[in-house]
CSV table of C-alpha atoms in Angstrom, one decimal:
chain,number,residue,atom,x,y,z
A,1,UNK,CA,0.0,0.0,0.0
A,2,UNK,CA,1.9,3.6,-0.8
A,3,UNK,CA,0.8,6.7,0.5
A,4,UNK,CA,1.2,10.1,0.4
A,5,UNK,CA,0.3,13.3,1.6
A,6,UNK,CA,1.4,15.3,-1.7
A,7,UNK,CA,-1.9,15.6,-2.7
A,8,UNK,CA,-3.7,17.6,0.3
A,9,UNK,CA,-3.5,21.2,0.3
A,10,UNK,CA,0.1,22.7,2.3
A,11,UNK,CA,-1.3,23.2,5.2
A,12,UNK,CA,-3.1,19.8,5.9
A,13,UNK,CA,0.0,17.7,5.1
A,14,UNK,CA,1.8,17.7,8.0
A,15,UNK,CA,-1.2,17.1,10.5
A,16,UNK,CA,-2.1,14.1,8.2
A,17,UNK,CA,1.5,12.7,8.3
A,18,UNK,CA,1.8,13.2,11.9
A,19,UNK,CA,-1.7,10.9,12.4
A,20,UNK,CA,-0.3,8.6,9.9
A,21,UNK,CA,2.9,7.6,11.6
A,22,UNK,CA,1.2,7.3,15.1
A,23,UNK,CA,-1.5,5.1,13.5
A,24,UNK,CA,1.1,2.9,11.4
A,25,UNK,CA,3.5,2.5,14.2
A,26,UNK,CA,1.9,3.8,17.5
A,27,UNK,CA,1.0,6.8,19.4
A,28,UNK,CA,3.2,9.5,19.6
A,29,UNK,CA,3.8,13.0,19.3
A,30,UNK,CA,5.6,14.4,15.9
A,31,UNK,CA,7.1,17.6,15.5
A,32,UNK,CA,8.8,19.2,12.9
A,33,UNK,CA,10.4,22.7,12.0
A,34,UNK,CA,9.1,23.0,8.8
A,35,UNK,CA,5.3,21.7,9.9
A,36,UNK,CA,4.0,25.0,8.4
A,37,UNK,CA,5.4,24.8,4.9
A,38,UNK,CA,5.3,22.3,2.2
A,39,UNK,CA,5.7,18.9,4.3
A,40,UNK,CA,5.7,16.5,1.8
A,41,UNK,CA,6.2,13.1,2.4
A,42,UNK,CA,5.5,9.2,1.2
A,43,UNK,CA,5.2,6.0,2.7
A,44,UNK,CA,4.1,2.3,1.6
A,45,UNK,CA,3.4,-0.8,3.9
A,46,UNK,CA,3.9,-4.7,3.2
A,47,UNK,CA,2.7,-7.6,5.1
A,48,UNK,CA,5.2,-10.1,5.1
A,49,UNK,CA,4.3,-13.3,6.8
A,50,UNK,CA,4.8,-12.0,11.1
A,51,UNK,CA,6.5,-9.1,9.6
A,52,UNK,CA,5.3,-5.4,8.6
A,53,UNK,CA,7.4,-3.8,6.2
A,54,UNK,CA,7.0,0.4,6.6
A,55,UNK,CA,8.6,2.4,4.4
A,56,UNK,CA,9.1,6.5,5.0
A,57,UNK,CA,10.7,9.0,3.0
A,58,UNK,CA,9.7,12.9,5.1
A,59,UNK,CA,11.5,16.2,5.7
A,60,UNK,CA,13.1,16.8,9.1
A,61,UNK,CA,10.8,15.7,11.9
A,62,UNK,CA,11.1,15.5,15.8
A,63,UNK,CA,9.1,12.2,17.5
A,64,UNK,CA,8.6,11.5,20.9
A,65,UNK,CA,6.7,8.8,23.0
A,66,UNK,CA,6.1,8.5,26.7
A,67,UNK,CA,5.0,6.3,29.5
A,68,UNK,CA,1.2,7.6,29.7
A,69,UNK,CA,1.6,6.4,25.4
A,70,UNK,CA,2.8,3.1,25.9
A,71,UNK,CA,0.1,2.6,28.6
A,72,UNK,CA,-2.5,3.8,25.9
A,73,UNK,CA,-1.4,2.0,23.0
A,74,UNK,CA,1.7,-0.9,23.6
A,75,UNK,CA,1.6,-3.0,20.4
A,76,UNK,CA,4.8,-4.6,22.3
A,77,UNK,CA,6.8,-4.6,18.8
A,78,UNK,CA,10.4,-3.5,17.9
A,79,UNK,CA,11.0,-1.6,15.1
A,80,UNK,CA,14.4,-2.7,13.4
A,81,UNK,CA,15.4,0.6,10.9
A,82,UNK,CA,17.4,0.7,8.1
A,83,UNK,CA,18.3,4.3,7.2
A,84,UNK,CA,19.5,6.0,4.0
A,85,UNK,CA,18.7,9.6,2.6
A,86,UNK,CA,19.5,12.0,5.7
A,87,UNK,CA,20.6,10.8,9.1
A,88,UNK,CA,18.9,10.7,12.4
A,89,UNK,CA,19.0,9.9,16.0
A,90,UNK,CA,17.4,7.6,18.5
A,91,UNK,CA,17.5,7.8,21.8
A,92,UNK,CA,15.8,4.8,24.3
A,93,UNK,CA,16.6,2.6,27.4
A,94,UNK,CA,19.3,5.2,28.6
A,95,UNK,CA,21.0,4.8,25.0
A,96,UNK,CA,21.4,7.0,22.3
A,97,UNK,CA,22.5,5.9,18.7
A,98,UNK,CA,24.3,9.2,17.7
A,99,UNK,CA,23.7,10.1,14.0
A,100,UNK,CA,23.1,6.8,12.1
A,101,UNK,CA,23.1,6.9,8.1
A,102,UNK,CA,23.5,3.6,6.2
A,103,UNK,CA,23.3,1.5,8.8
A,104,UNK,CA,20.6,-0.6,10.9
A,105,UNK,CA,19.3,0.8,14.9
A,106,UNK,CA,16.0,-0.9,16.2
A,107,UNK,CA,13.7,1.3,19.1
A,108,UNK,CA,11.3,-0.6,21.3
A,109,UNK,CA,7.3,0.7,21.2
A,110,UNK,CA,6.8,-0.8,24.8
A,111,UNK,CA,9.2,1.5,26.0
A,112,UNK,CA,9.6,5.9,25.7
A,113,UNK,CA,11.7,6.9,23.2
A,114,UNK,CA,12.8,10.3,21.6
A,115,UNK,CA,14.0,10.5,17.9
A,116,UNK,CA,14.7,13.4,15.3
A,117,UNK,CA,15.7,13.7,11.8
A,118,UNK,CA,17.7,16.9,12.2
A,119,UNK,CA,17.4,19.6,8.8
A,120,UNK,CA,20.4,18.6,6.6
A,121,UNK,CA,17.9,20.1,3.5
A,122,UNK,CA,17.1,16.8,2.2
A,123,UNK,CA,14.1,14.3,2.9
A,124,UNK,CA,15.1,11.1,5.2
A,125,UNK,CA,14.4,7.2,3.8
A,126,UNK,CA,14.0,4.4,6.4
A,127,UNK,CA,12.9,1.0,5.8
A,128,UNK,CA,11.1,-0.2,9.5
A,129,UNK,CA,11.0,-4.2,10.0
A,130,UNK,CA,8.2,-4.5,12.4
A,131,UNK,CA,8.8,-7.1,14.5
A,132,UNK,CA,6.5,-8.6,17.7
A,133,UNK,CA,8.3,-9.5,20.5
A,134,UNK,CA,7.5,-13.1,20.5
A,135,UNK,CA,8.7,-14.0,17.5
A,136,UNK,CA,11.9,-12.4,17.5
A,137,UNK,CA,14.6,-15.7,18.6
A,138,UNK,CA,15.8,-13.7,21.8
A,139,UNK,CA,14.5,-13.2,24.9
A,140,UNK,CA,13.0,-9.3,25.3
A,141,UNK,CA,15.5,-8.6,28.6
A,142,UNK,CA,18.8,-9.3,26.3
A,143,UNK,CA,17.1,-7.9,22.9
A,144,UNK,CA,16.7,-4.6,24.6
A,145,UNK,CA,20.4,-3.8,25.4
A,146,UNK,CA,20.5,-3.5,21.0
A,147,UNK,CA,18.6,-0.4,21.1
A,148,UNK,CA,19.2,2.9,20.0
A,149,UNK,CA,22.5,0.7,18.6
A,150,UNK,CA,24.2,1.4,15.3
A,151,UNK,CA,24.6,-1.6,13.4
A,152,UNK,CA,26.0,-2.0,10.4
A,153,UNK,CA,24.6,-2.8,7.1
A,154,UNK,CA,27.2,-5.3,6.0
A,155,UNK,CA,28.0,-8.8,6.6
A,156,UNK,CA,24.7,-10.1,8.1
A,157,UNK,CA,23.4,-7.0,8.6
A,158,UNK,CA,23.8,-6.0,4.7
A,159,UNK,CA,22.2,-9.4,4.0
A,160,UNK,CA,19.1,-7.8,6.0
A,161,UNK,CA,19.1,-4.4,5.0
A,162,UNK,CA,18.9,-6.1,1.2
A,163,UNK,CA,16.0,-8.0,2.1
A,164,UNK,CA,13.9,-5.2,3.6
A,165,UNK,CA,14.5,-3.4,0.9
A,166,UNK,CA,13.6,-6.2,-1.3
A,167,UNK,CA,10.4,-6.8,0.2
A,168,UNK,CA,9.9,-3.2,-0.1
A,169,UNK,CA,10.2,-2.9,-3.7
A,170,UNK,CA,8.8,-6.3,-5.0
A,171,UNK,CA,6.8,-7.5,-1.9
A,172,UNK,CA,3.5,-6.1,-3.9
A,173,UNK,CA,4.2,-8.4,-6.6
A,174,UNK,CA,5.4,-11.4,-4.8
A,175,UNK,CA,3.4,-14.5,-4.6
A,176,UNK,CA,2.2,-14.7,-1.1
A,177,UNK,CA,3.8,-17.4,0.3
A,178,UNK,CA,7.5,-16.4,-1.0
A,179,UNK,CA,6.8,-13.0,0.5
A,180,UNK,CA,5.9,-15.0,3.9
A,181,UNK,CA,8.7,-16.6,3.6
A,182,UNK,CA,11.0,-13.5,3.3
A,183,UNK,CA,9.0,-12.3,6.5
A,184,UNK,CA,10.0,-14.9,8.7
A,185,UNK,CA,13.4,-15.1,7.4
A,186,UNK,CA,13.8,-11.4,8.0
A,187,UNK,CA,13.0,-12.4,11.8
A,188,UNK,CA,16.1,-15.0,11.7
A,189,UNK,CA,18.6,-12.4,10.2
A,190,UNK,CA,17.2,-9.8,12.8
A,191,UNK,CA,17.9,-12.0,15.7
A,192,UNK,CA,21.3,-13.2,14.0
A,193,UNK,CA,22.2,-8.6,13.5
A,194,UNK,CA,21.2,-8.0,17.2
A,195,UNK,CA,22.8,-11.2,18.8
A,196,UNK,CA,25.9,-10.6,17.1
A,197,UNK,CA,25.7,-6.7,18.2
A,198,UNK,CA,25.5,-8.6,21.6
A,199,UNK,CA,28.1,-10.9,21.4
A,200,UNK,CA,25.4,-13.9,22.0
A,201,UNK,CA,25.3,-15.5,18.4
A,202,UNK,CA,25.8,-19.0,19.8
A,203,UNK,CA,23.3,-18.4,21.3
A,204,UNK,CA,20.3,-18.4,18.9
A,205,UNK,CA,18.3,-21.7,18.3
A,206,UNK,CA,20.3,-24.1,15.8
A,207,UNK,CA,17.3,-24.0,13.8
A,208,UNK,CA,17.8,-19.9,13.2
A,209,UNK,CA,21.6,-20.2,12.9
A,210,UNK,CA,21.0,-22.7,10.2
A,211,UNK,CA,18.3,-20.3,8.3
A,212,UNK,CA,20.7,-17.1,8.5
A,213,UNK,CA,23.3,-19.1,6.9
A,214,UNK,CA,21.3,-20.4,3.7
A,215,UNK,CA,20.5,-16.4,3.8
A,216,UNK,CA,24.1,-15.8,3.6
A,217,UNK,CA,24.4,-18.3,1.1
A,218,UNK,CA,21.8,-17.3,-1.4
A,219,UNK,CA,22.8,-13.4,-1.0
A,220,UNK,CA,26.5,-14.8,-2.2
A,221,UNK,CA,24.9,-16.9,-4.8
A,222,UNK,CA,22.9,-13.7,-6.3
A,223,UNK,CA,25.7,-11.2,-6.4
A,224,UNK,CA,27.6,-13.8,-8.2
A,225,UNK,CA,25.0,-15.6,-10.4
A,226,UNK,CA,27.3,-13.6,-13.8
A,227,UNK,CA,30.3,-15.5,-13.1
A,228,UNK,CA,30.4,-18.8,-15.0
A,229,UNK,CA,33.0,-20.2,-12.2
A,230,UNK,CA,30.4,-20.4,-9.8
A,231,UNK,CA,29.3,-23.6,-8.5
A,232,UNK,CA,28.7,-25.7,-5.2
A,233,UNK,CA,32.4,-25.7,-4.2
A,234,UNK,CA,33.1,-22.0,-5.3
A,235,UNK,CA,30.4,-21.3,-2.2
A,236,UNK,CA,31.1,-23.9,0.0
A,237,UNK,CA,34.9,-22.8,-0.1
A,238,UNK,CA,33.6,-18.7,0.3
A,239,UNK,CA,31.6,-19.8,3.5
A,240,UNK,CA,34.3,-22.3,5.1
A,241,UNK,CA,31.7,-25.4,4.5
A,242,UNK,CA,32.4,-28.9,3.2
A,243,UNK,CA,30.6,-29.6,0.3
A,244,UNK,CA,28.6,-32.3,2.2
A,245,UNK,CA,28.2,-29.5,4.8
A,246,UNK,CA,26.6,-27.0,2.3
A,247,UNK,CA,24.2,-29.6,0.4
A,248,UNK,CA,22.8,-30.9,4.0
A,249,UNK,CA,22.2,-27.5,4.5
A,250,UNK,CA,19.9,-27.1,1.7
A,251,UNK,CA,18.7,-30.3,1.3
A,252,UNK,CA,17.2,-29.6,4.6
A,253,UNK,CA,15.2,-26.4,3.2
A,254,UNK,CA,14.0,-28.1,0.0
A,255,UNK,CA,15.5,-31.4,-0.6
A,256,UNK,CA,17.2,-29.4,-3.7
A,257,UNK,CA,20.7,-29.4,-4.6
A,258,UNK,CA,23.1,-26.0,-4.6
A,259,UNK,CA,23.5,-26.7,-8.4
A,260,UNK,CA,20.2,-26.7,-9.1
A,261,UNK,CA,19.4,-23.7,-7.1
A,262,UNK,CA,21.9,-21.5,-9.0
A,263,UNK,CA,20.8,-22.8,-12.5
A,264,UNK,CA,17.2,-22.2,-11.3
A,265,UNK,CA,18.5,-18.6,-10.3
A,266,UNK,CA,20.3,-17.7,-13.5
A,267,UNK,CA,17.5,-18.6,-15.6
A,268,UNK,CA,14.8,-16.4,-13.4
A,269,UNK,CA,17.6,-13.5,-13.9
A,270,UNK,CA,17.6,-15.1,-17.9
A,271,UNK,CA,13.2,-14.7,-18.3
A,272,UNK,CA,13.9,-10.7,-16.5
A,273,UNK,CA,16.5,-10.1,-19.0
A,274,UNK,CA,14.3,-11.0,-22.3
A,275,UNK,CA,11.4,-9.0,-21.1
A,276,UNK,CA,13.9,-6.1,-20.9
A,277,UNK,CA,13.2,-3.8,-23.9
A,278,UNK,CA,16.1,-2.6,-23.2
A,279,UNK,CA,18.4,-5.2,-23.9
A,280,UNK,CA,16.7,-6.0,-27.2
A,281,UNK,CA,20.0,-5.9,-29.1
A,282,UNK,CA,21.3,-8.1,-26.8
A,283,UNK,CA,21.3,-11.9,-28.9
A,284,UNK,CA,19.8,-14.6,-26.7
A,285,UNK,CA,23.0,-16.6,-26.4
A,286,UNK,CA,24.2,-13.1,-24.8
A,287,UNK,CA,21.6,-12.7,-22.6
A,288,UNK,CA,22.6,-16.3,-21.1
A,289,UNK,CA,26.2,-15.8,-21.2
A,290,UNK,CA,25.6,-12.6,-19.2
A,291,UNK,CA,24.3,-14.5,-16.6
A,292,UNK,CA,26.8,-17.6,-16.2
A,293,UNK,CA,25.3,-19.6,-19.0
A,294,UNK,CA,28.0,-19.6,-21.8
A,295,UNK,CA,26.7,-22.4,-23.8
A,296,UNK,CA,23.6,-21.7,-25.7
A,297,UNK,CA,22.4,-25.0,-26.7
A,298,UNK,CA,22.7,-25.7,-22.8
A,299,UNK,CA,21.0,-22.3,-22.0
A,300,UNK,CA,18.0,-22.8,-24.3
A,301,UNK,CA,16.9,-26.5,-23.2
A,302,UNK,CA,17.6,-25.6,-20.0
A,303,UNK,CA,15.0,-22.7,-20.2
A,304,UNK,CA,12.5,-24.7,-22.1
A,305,UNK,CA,12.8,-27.4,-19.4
A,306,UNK,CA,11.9,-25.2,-16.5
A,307,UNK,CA,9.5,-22.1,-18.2
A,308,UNK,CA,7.8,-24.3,-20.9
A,309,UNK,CA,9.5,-22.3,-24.2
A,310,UNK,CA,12.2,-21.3,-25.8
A,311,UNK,CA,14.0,-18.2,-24.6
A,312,UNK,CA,13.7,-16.7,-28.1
A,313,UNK,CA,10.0,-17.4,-27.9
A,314,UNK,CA,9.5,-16.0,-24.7
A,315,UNK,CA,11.1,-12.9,-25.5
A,316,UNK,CA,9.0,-12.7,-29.0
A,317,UNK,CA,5.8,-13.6,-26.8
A,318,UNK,CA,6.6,-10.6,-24.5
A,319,UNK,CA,6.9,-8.1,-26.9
A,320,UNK,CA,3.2,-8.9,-28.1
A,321,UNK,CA,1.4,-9.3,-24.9
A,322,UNK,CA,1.2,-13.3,-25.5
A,323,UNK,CA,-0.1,-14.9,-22.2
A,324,UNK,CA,2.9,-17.8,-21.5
A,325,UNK,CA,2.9,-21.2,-20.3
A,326,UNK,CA,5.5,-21.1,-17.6
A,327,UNK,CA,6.5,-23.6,-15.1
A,328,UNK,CA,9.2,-22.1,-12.8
């Protein structure tokens, strides 16, 4: 769902911003200096699975929430923030996250907190995971020494911060059971971010451990899906696995092999690529060998196998508005 207020008069946006953000994460009080000129912001909002994706791009702003707020309204949820565009500040449970910018900090809505997006002349973007206590693999007590904690967005924590903003982008069109999915293995890479902040990976349930890994795993896989050298010992090598190690793990998940998965993978990227008008002079063999798939006899019965057609078909098909038979 997007919304935005760019359509109200100037002086009814801010007031209808301010009622937005206590109603979409809870009851507050919102401030800005700029609440009497042109305040125009945006937002959309994906369900995903025990997860709410909320996504904000607004001018400088100052929120608050206190005791007598919580007591009102406590929908006992963190909210785990990725944040681009300008920087800003949290401060909760006697901690304060200085300016964060490009990196992860997560606030607690059963608890006050004070936040503000200070005027650096440009509109702030966060992407909020909210998450419910009780689904989150730590217990509340240790989860609440993360907040108003940088993070960073790399390692585990870019593998999350790629994912919300995945979700944010494509969760509209997803089919609803991969978007679940995604959901619930936000919550694993959340709990593996804070625990690690923590210094308490080890100890997360096996069962989550195992999940953030295969995340790791098939983030690695996608940022490396061009390079025709990659195969189950290329990652198995990257992530310090035995071979038998990394095909367990995946087994496990979907009784698949890695192979498989990465073939599967470049030939999704392959059926993007030949709806691209864009890449039109692009022959079909090149579309393949762009994605790891040098041979084009190999390419095009592997695509016919798992959509139903011929790559060259599919892309004539597209061009027309043909309906296609696909499988994958």
């Amino acid at each position: 769902m997007e919304i935005s207020n760019a359509h109200l008069p100037a002086a009814d946006r801010f007031e209808f911003w301010a009622d937005l953000v206590s109603d979409q994460l809870a009851r507050m009080r919102v401030t800005s200096p700029i609440a009497s000129r042109d305040f125009v912001a945006h937002a959309s909002l994906t369900q995903a699975g025990p997860v709410r994706l909320a996504w904000f791009r607004s001018p400088p702003a100052h929120l608050s929430r206190t005791w007598a707020d919580v007591r009102a309204d406590d929908p006992s949820m963190y909210q785990l923030m990725f944040v681009t565009g300008a920087p800003l500040w949290i401060e909760q449970h006697r901690q304060d996250s200085g300016l964060v910018h490009g990196a992860l900090t997560m606030f607690d809505m059963s608890e006050p907190f004070r936040g503000e997006v200070p005027d650096r002349g440009h509109d702030t973007e966060v992407i909020i995971a909210q998450i419910p206590h009780d689904v989150l693999p730590l217990p509340v007590d240790r989860a609440r020494r993360a907040l108003a904690v940088p993070m960073a967005a790399s390692g585990v924590g870019g593998v999350l911060a790629d994912l919300m903003t995945s979700i944010r982008v494509h969760g509209v069109d997803s089919d609803p059971r991969e978007i679940e999915r995604m959901g619930w293995m936000a919550v694993d890479l959340a709990g593996a971010v804070i625990a690690r902040q923590l210094d308490a990976y080890g100890q997360l349930p096996v069962q989550t451990r195992q999940d953030v890994m295969r995340a790791r795993i098939l983030s690695f896989i996608d940022a490396n899906l061009a390079d025709p050298r990659l195969g189950p010992a290329t990652v198995a090598g990257f992530h310090n696995l035995s071979l038998r190690a990394l095909h367990t793990l995946f087994r496990q998940q979907d009784g698949g092999t890695v192979a498989a998965l990465i073939r599967r993978r470049r030939l999704e990227r392959c059926r993007e690529d030949l709806t691209n008008p864009r890449l039109d002079a692009l022959p079909v063999a090149a579309i393949g060998a762009r994605w790891g798939m040098g041979h084009p006899q190999g390419f095009s019965r592997a695509f016919r196998m798992m959509f139903g057609v011929a790559p060259g078909e599919y892309r004539r098909a597209s061009r027309i508005g043909k309906h296609l038979r696909t499988e994958g």
